[in-house]
């Protein structure tokens, strides 16, 4: 948990960060590395997944689709 806090502070992250101590969620969502970005729809399904860096334009586009 301390390392996560360090990471969040160092890189000025303002979005929610979840911990998956047992690795169950990682397996369920198919997480392979960092960074990975997921957009979850209202039904709790993955609507979009991005591996690696993601542009502001892509973030806006995917959010617009979900609204």
Short mmCIF file of C-alpha atoms in Angstrom, two decimals:
data_model
loop_
_atom_site.label_atom_id
_atom_site.label_comp_id
_atom_site.label_asym_id
_atom_site.label_seq_id
_atom_site.Cartn_x
_atom_site.Cartn_y
_atom_site.Cartn_z
CA UNK A 1 0.00 0.00 0.00
CA UNK A 2 2.87 2.38 0.77
CA UNK A 3 4.37 1.84 -2.69
CA UNK A 4 1.03 2.64 -4.29
CA UNK A 5 0.79 5.86 -2.27
CA UNK A 6 4.32 6.78 -3.38
CA UNK A 7 3.41 6.15 -7.03
CA UNK A 8 0.21 8.22 -6.79
CA UNK A 9 2.04 11.14 -5.21
CA UNK A 10 5.08 10.97 -7.49
CA UNK A 11 3.03 10.98 -10.69
CA UNK A 12 0.22 13.23 -9.38
CA UNK A 13 -2.54 10.73 -10.14
CA UNK A 14 -6.03 12.04 -9.40
CA UNK A 15 -8.13 9.06 -10.48
CA UNK A 16 -9.14 6.11 -8.27
CA UNK A 17 -6.46 3.44 -7.82
CA UNK A 18 -7.55 -0.04 -6.75
CA UNK A 19 -5.45 -2.69 -5.06
CA UNK A 20 -5.76 -6.33 -6.11
CA UNK A 21 -3.64 -8.11 -3.52
CA UNK A 22 -4.68 -11.62 -4.57
CA UNK A 23 -4.57 -10.97 -8.31
CA UNK A 24 -8.17 -12.12 -8.86
CA UNK A 25 -9.42 -8.93 -10.46
CA UNK A 26 -6.36 -8.75 -12.70
CA UNK A 27 -7.13 -12.18 -14.07
CA UNK A 28 -10.85 -11.42 -14.50
CA UNK A 29 -10.13 -8.23 -16.46
CA UNK A 30 -7.14 -9.60 -18.35
CA UNK A 31 -4.63 -7.10 -16.98
CA UNK A 32 -1.20 -7.65 -18.46
CA UNK A 33 0.81 -4.63 -17.41
CA UNK A 34 0.84 -1.02 -16.42
CA UNK A 35 -0.57 1.30 -17.47
CA UNK A 36 -3.90 -0.14 -18.53
CA UNK A 37 -7.06 1.90 -18.76
CA UNK A 38 -10.57 0.48 -18.56
CA UNK A 39 -13.89 2.16 -19.17
CA UNK A 40 -16.69 0.29 -17.44
CA UNK A 41 -20.28 0.71 -18.63
CA UNK A 42 -23.34 1.07 -16.41
CA UNK A 43 -23.84 -2.70 -16.38
CA UNK A 44 -20.31 -3.23 -15.06
CA UNK A 45 -18.91 -4.56 -18.35
CA UNK A 46 -15.66 -3.45 -19.94
CA UNK A 47 -16.68 -1.03 -22.69
CA UNK A 48 -13.11 -0.14 -23.70
CA UNK A 49 -9.64 -1.31 -22.72
CA UNK A 50 -6.34 0.37 -23.56
CA UNK A 51 -2.90 -1.09 -22.88
CA UNK A 52 -0.14 1.51 -22.59
CA UNK A 53 -0.40 5.26 -22.73
CA UNK A 54 -3.74 6.77 -23.65
CA UNK A 55 -4.34 10.16 -25.20
CA UNK A 56 -6.72 12.78 -23.87
CA UNK A 57 -8.58 12.58 -27.17
CA UNK A 58 -9.18 8.85 -26.73
CA UNK A 59 -10.33 9.34 -23.16
CA UNK A 60 -12.83 12.00 -24.24
CA UNK A 61 -14.07 9.86 -27.14
CA UNK A 62 -14.66 6.80 -24.97
CA UNK A 63 -16.38 8.79 -22.22
CA UNK A 64 -18.67 10.39 -24.81
CA UNK A 65 -19.67 6.92 -26.02
CA UNK A 66 -20.68 5.94 -22.50
CA UNK A 67 -22.75 9.03 -21.74
#
